mmCIF file of C-alpha atoms in Angstrom:
data_model
loop_
_atom_site.group_PDB
_atom_site.id
_atom_site.type_symbol
_atom_site.label_atom_id
_atom_site.label_comp_id
_atom_site.label_asym_id
_atom_site.label_seq_id
_atom_site.Cartn_x
_atom_site.Cartn_y
_atom_site.Cartn_z
ATOM 1 C CA MET A 1381 -20.179 0.185 20.473
ATOM 2 C CA SER A 1382 -19.132 2.638 16.891
ATOM 3 C CA ARG A 1383 -16.149 4.536 16.983
ATOM 4 C CA THR A 1384 -15.175 7.505 18.329
ATOM 5 C CA GLY A 1385 -14.755 9.181 14.819
ATOM 6 C CA ALA A 1386 -17.508 7.267 13.262
ATOM 7 C CA GLY A 1387 -18.416 8.230 9.706
ATOM 8 C CA ARG A 1388 -14.670 9.553 8.361
ATOM 9 C CA VAL A 1389 -12.911 8.281 5.378
ATOM 10 C CA LEU A 1390 -9.585 9.970 3.710
ATOM 11 C CA GLU A 1391 -9.640 9.329 0.383
ATOM 12 C CA VAL A 1392 -5.881 9.689 -1.348
ATOM 13 C CA ASP A 1393 -4.667 10.881 -4.725
ATOM 14 C CA LEU A 1394 -1.344 8.681 -5.698
ATOM 15 C CA GLY A 1395 -1.035 10.813 -9.191
ATOM 16 C CA THR A 1396 -1.746 13.983 -7.840
ATOM 17 C CA GLY A 1397 -0.687 13.522 -4.094
ATOM 18 C CA ALA A 1398 -4.288 15.233 -3.115
ATOM 19 C CA ALA A 1399 -5.717 14.111 0.038
ATOM 20 C CA ARG A 1400 -9.552 14.841 0.784
ATOM 21 C CA SER A 1401 -11.086 13.986 4.440
ATOM 22 C CA LEU A 1402 -14.839 12.507 3.887
ATOM 23 C CA MET A 1403 -18.309 12.544 5.908
ATOM 24 C CA VAL A 1404 -20.677 9.691 5.579
ATOM 25 C CA ARG A 1405 -24.289 10.855 6.424
ATOM 26 C CA GLU A 1406 -25.538 9.193 9.808
ATOM 27 C CA GLN A 1407 -28.443 7.775 8.216
ATOM 28 C CA THR A 1408 -25.563 6.534 5.011
ATOM 29 C CA ARG A 1409 -23.305 4.663 7.809
ATOM 30 C CA ARG A 1410 -26.308 2.724 10.102
ATOM 31 C CA ARG A 1411 -27.477 1.421 6.570
ATOM 32 C CA LEU A 1412 -24.150 -0.102 5.647
ATOM 33 C CA GLY A 1413 -22.587 -0.865 8.918
ATOM 34 C CA GLY A 1414 -18.662 -0.487 8.169
ATOM 35 C CA GLY A 1415 -17.151 -3.117 5.847
ATOM 36 C CA GLY A 1416 -16.797 -5.235 2.584
ATOM 37 C CA ALA A 1417 -21.187 -3.350 3.003
ATOM 38 C CA LEU A 1418 -19.261 0.807 2.999
ATOM 39 C CA ALA A 1419 -16.408 -0.026 1.213
ATOM 40 C CA THR A 1420 -18.715 -1.367 -2.253
ATOM 41 C CA TRP A 1421 -20.615 2.077 -1.489
ATOM 42 C CA LEU A 1422 -17.656 4.145 -1.912
ATOM 43 C CA LEU A 1423 -16.491 1.963 -4.581
ATOM 44 C CA LEU A 1424 -19.320 2.130 -6.761
ATOM 45 C CA HIS A 1425 -19.747 5.777 -6.704
ATOM 46 C CA ARG A 1426 -15.713 5.972 -8.090
ATOM 47 C CA THR A 1427 -16.332 3.492 -10.824
ATOM 48 C CA PRO A 1428 -17.678 3.939 -14.038
ATOM 49 C CA ALA A 1429 -19.169 0.869 -16.105
ATOM 50 C CA GLY A 1430 -16.078 -0.753 -17.978
ATOM 51 C CA LEU A 1431 -13.326 1.047 -15.916
ATOM 52 C CA ASN A 1432 -10.627 -0.895 -16.946
ATOM 53 C CA PRO A 1433 -9.134 -2.229 -13.038
ATOM 54 C CA GLN A 1434 -5.996 -1.165 -13.872
ATOM 55 C CA ASP A 1435 -6.830 2.464 -15.001
ATOM 56 C CA ALA A 1436 -5.044 5.125 -13.485
ATOM 57 C CA SER A 1437 -8.384 6.394 -11.944
ATOM 58 C CA ALA A 1438 -9.727 3.205 -10.854
ATOM 59 C CA ALA A 1439 -10.259 3.151 -6.658
ATOM 60 C CA VAL A 1440 -9.308 -0.019 -4.025
ATOM 61 C CA VAL A 1441 -10.871 0.803 -0.359
ATOM 62 C CA LEU A 1442 -9.944 -0.187 2.711
ATOM 63 C CA ALA A 1443 -12.725 -0.238 5.709
ATOM 64 C CA GLY A 1444 -13.220 -1.882 8.629
ATOM 65 C CA GLY A 1445 -16.132 -2.822 10.019
ATOM 66 C CA ALA A 1446 -18.745 -1.307 12.440
ATOM 67 C CA VAL A 1447 -17.013 -2.689 15.411
ATOM 68 C CA ALA A 1448 -13.251 -3.005 14.351
ATOM 69 C CA GLY A 1449 -11.134 -1.014 16.972
ATOM 70 C CA ALA A 1450 -13.149 -2.399 19.862
ATOM 71 C CA GLU A 1451 -10.532 -3.736 22.594
ATOM 72 C CA HIS A 1452 -12.892 -7.101 23.040
ATOM 73 C CA ILE A 1453 -11.716 -10.734 21.100
ATOM 74 C CA GLY A 1454 -12.496 -10.873 17.833
ATOM 75 C CA LEU A 1455 -13.851 -7.882 15.850
ATOM 76 C CA SER A 1456 -11.148 -6.880 14.504
ATOM 77 C CA ARG A 1457 -11.929 -7.263 10.024
ATOM 78 C CA CYS A 1458 -11.000 -4.843 6.865
ATOM 79 C CA SER A 1459 -12.546 -5.346 3.929
ATOM 80 C CA VAL A 1460 -10.273 -4.736 0.978
ATOM 81 C CA VAL A 1461 -12.201 -3.769 -1.722
ATOM 82 C CA ALA A 1462 -11.926 -3.208 -5.994
ATOM 83 C CA LYS A 1463 -12.379 -3.992 -9.488
ATOM 84 C CA SER A 1464 -11.071 -7.310 -9.754
ATOM 85 C CA ARG A 1465 -8.412 -7.347 -12.553
ATOM 86 C CA LEU A 1466 -8.690 -11.430 -13.235
ATOM 87 C CA THR A 1467 -12.801 -11.423 -12.404
ATOM 88 C CA GLY A 1468 -14.169 -7.522 -13.812
ATOM 89 C CA GLY A 1469 -16.284 -7.750 -10.937
ATOM 90 C CA ILE A 1470 -16.336 -6.605 -6.965
ATOM 91 C CA VAL A 1471 -14.071 -8.814 -5.200
ATOM 92 C CA ASP A 1472 -13.616 -7.892 -1.316
ATOM 93 C CA SER A 1473 -11.755 -10.060 0.257
ATOM 94 C CA ILE A 1474 -12.578 -9.831 4.518
ATOM 95 C CA VAL A 1475 -9.204 -10.179 6.579
ATOM 96 C CA GLU A 1476 -8.992 -10.472 9.430
ATOM 97 C CA GLY A 1477 -6.460 -9.329 12.095
ATOM 98 C CA PRO A 1478 -4.801 -5.945 13.485
ATOM 99 C CA PHE A 1479 -5.168 -4.084 10.002
ATOM 100 C CA ALA A 1480 -8.550 -2.587 10.608
ATOM 101 C CA HIS A 1481 -8.148 -1.812 14.347
ATOM 102 C CA GLY A 1482 -4.592 0.649 12.670
ATOM 103 C CA LEU A 1483 -7.566 2.080 10.659
ATOM 104 C CA SER A 1484 -9.878 3.245 14.035
ATOM 105 C CA GLY A 1485 -6.514 4.605 15.548
ATOM 106 C CA VAL A 1486 -6.022 7.406 13.170
ATOM 107 C CA ASP A 1487 -9.630 7.664 12.308
ATOM 108 C CA LEU A 1488 -11.063 6.174 10.371
ATOM 109 C CA ASP A 1489 -13.553 4.078 9.243
ATOM 110 C CA ALA A 1490 -12.510 3.303 5.429
ATOM 111 C CA LEU A 1491 -9.143 4.499 3.242
ATOM 112 C CA VAL A 1492 -10.149 5.065 -0.726
ATOM 113 C CA VAL A 1493 -6.775 5.462 -2.948
ATOM 114 C CA VAL A 1494 -6.835 7.007 -6.871
ATOM 115 C CA GLY A 1495 -4.938 7.409 -8.878
ATOM 116 C CA ARG A 1496 -1.259 6.121 -9.748
ATOM 117 C CA ALA A 1497 2.469 7.266 -8.649
ATOM 118 C CA ALA A 1498 4.476 8.317 -10.875
ATOM 119 C CA ALA A 1499 6.835 5.299 -9.208
ATOM 120 C CA TRP A 1500 6.348 3.015 -6.447
ATOM 121 C CA SER A 1501 5.282 4.817 -3.251
ATOM 122 C CA VAL A 1502 4.582 4.491 -0.627
ATOM 123 C CA LEU A 1503 1.449 6.091 1.419
ATOM 124 C CA VAL A 1504 2.350 7.008 5.620
ATOM 125 C CA VAL A 1505 -1.403 8.414 7.103
ATOM 126 C CA ASP A 1506 -1.215 9.345 10.728
ATOM 127 C CA ALA A 1507 -4.298 11.355 12.284
ATOM 128 C CA ASP A 1508 -2.518 14.661 11.589
ATOM 129 C CA HIS A 1509 -1.425 13.720 8.085
ATOM 130 C CA VAL A 1510 -1.085 12.078 4.950
ATOM 131 C CA GLU A 1511 2.138 10.931 3.074
ATOM 132 C CA ILE A 1512 3.229 9.970 -0.053
ATOM 133 C CA ARG A 1513 7.303 8.885 -0.120
ATOM 134 C CA PRO A 1514 9.616 6.932 -2.539
ATOM 135 C CA ALA A 1515 9.531 3.141 -1.653
ATOM 136 C CA GLY A 1516 13.226 3.255 -2.448
ATOM 137 C CA ASP A 1517 14.985 -1.092 -1.919
ATOM 138 C CA LEU A 1518 11.687 -2.014 -1.210
ATOM 139 C CA VAL A 1519 10.438 -2.347 -3.883
ATOM 140 C CA GLY A 1520 10.512 -6.510 -4.331
ATOM 141 C CA GLN A 1521 11.560 -7.310 -1.015
ATOM 142 C CA THR A 1522 9.213 -10.239 0.636
ATOM 143 C CA THR A 1523 6.791 -8.507 3.420
ATOM 144 C CA ASP A 1524 7.497 -9.497 5.730
ATOM 145 C CA ALA A 1525 10.729 -7.910 5.715
ATOM 146 C CA VAL A 1526 8.354 -4.234 3.616
ATOM 147 C CA VAL A 1527 6.393 -5.451 7.521
ATOM 148 C CA ASP A 1528 9.800 -4.645 9.566
ATOM 149 C CA ARG A 1529 11.413 -2.008 7.611
ATOM 150 C CA LEU A 1530 8.789 0.471 8.113
ATOM 151 C CA ARG A 1531 7.761 -0.206 11.566
ATOM 152 C CA ALA A 1532 11.205 -0.230 12.183
ATOM 153 C CA GLU A 1533 11.065 3.586 11.187
ATOM 154 C CA TYR A 1534 7.491 4.206 12.072
ATOM 155 C CA GLY A 1535 6.897 2.462 15.676
ATOM 156 C CA ALA A 1536 6.300 -1.647 16.260
ATOM 157 C CA THR A 1537 2.472 -0.227 16.255
ATOM 158 C CA ALA A 1538 2.988 0.974 13.137
ATOM 159 C CA HIS A 1539 -0.108 -1.289 10.643
ATOM 160 C CA VAL A 1540 1.628 -2.019 7.441
ATOM 161 C CA ALA A 1541 -0.587 -3.584 4.302
ATOM 162 C CA ALA A 1542 2.427 -4.337 1.721
ATOM 163 C CA VAL A 1543 2.401 -5.692 -1.987
ATOM 164 C CA GLY A 1544 5.477 -8.010 -1.931
ATOM 165 C CA PRO A 1545 7.125 -9.331 -5.751
ATOM 166 C CA ALA A 1546 4.010 -11.058 -7.393
ATOM 167 C CA GLY A 1547 2.496 -8.094 -6.325
ATOM 168 C CA VAL A 1548 5.709 -5.857 -8.610
ATOM 169 C CA ALA A 1549 6.018 -9.070 -11.123
ATOM 170 C CA GLY A 1550 2.247 -7.886 -12.139
ATOM 171 C CA LEU A 1551 0.612 -11.345 -11.381
ATOM 172 C CA GLY A 1552 -2.684 -11.631 -11.744
ATOM 173 C CA ILE A 1553 -2.825 -13.504 -8.624
ATOM 174 C CA ALA A 1554 -1.155 -11.258 -6.356
ATOM 175 C CA SER A 1555 -2.385 -10.704 -2.650
ATOM 176 C CA LEU A 1556 -1.869 -7.764 -0.514
ATOM 177 C CA VAL A 1557 -0.925 -8.712 2.577
ATOM 178 C CA LEU A 1558 -1.620 -6.592 5.566
ATOM 179 C CA ASP A 1559 0.275 -6.408 8.893
ATOM 180 C CA GLY A 1560 3.013 -9.687 7.526
ATOM 181 C CA GLY A 1561 1.023 -12.196 7.518
ATOM 182 C CA PHE A 1562 -3.248 -11.864 6.501
ATOM 183 C CA PRO A 1563 -2.922 -11.986 2.847
ATOM 184 C CA THR A 1564 -6.294 -11.111 1.104
ATOM 185 C CA ARG A 1565 -7.865 -14.255 -0.177
ATOM 186 C CA SER A 1566 -9.716 -13.266 -3.812
ATOM 187 C CA GLY A 1567 -9.601 -11.203 -6.546
ATOM 188 C CA GLY A 1568 -5.803 -10.098 -7.201
ATOM 189 C CA LEU A 1569 -6.228 -7.763 -4.925
ATOM 190 C CA GLY A 1570 -2.627 -7.664 -4.919
ATOM 191 C CA ALA A 1571 -2.258 -6.668 -8.887
ATOM 192 C CA VAL A 1572 -4.406 -3.738 -8.713
ATOM 193 C CA VAL A 1573 -2.392 -1.990 -6.088
ATOM 194 C CA ALA A 1574 1.020 -2.369 -7.199
ATOM 195 C CA ALA A 1575 -0.561 -1.001 -10.686
ATOM 196 C CA LYS A 1576 -1.173 2.337 -9.004
ATOM 197 C CA ARG A 1577 2.994 1.834 -7.690
ATOM 198 C CA LEU A 1578 1.639 1.531 -4.255
ATOM 199 C CA LEU A 1579 3.897 -0.778 -2.695
ATOM 200 C CA ALA A 1580 2.686 -0.117 1.014
ATOM 201 C CA VAL A 1581 0.285 2.008 3.329
ATOM 202 C CA VAL A 1582 0.744 2.120 6.713
ATOM 203 C CA LEU A 1583 -0.748 3.445 9.510
ATOM 204 C CA ALA A 1584 0.964 5.090 11.418
ATOM 205 C CA GLY A 1585 0.431 7.092 15.170
ATOM 206 C CA GLY A 1586 -2.271 6.485 15.954
ATOM 207 C CA ALA A 1587 -4.410 5.613 19.668
ATOM 208 C CA PRO A 1588 -5.938 1.824 19.372
ATOM 209 C CA GLY A 1589 -8.932 1.620 21.171
ATOM 210 C CA ALA A 1590 -10.319 4.647 20.967
ATOM 211 C CA VAL A 1591 -14.063 3.635 21.270
ATOM 212 C CA ARG A 1592 -17.006 4.215 22.667
ATOM 213 C CA PRO A 1593 -18.011 1.376 25.089
ATOM 214 C CA ALA A 1594 -19.763 -2.117 24.587
ATOM 215 C CA VAL A 1595 -23.616 -1.366 25.124
ATOM 216 C CA ASP A 1596 -23.290 -4.072 27.516
ATOM 217 C CA GLU A 1597 -18.810 -3.925 28.177
ATOM 218 C CA THR A 1598 -19.092 -6.671 30.585
ATOM 219 C CA THR A 1599 -20.883 -9.653 28.663
ATOM 220 C CA ALA A 1600 -18.080 -8.169 25.912
ATOM 221 C CA ARG A 1601 -15.088 -8.413 28.835
ATOM 222 C CA ALA A 1602 -16.582 -12.280 29.485
ATOM 223 C CA VAL A 1603 -16.405 -13.335 25.918
ATOM 224 C CA THR A 1604 -12.945 -11.798 25.717
ATOM 225 C CA ARG A 1605 -11.651 -13.267 29.160
ATOM 226 C CA LYS A 1606 -13.555 -17.105 28.078
ATOM 227 C CA TYR A 1607 -11.339 -16.792 24.574
ATOM 228 C CA VAL A 1608 -7.926 -15.498 25.847
ATOM 229 C CA GLU A 1609 -8.172 -18.383 28.789
ATOM 230 C CA ALA A 1610 -8.403 -20.576 26.030
ATOM 231 C CA MET A 1611 -7.044 -19.841 23.769
ATOM 232 C CA ALA A 1612 -3.559 -19.849 26.252
ATOM 233 C CA ALA A 1613 -3.810 -23.343 26.655
ATOM 234 C CA ASN A 1614 -4.021 -24.156 22.279
ATOM 235 C CA PRO A 1615 -0.544 -23.795 20.642
ATOM 236 C CA LEU A 1616 -2.310 -22.683 17.238
ATOM 237 C CA ALA A 1617 -3.678 -19.539 18.701
ATOM 238 C CA THR A 1618 -1.772 -18.501 21.236
ATOM 239 C CA THR A 1619 -0.421 -15.774 18.116
ATOM 240 C CA GLN A 1620 -3.665 -13.905 18.346
ATOM 241 C CA LEU A 1621 -3.802 -14.362 21.902
ATOM 242 C CA ASP A 1622 -3.371 -10.409 22.711
ATOM 243 C CA PRO A 1623 -6.573 -7.780 21.480
ATOM 244 C CA PRO A 1624 -7.485 -7.447 18.792
ATOM 245 C CA GLY A 1625 -7.093 -10.772 17.638
ATOM 246 C CA PHE A 1626 -9.372 -12.146 15.331
ATOM 247 C CA GLY A 1627 -11.181 -14.737 17.282
#
């Protein structure tokens, strides 16, 4: 099972506004598989020894897992990878929830963000173009409020990764929160993103589910159906009943 646009990486420089689309060679893609391995590989190729995690050139990578985008339960994982402000080492935070589904929807294996914006900004990515726009009065709002405002503008199916008040205040422990309820869990990744004056990333206008069928589509659907039936009877699981869920 793999995405139809497998291997595409988008790199955006917030300082210059430049965006370029890269293709990972098939051999490399198969060796890495996607997710944290791909994101770490991309980070290492952009991080010289001793680079300060809050340097403008420091990269933040968001990468979907190898099967992100498939319409089956438990397959949506996004790895957020950067050099940690807290430890000085690489941090790979695997985040569940539908954001990785959104990366697939805009035909990306990974999004790489470098540079520092002149003012607080929102990065908007869809299948056809990239926009860096002012964050305006979103700065300092809770991540839930940021998600609600941006979905009101870009559509209810838009996916949003946002920095909240802790990141804006420069706290080293701040998280990046994906789609309102799925935070990075370690490494202070919200602080690294905030150092770029990046308040949010919006994935808009995509077509979720743009994947090739599973090798055994019948079994994959049977497993999803089993989870759906079990989750419907569990109050703690009902919020993740619909695909892509997180298993």
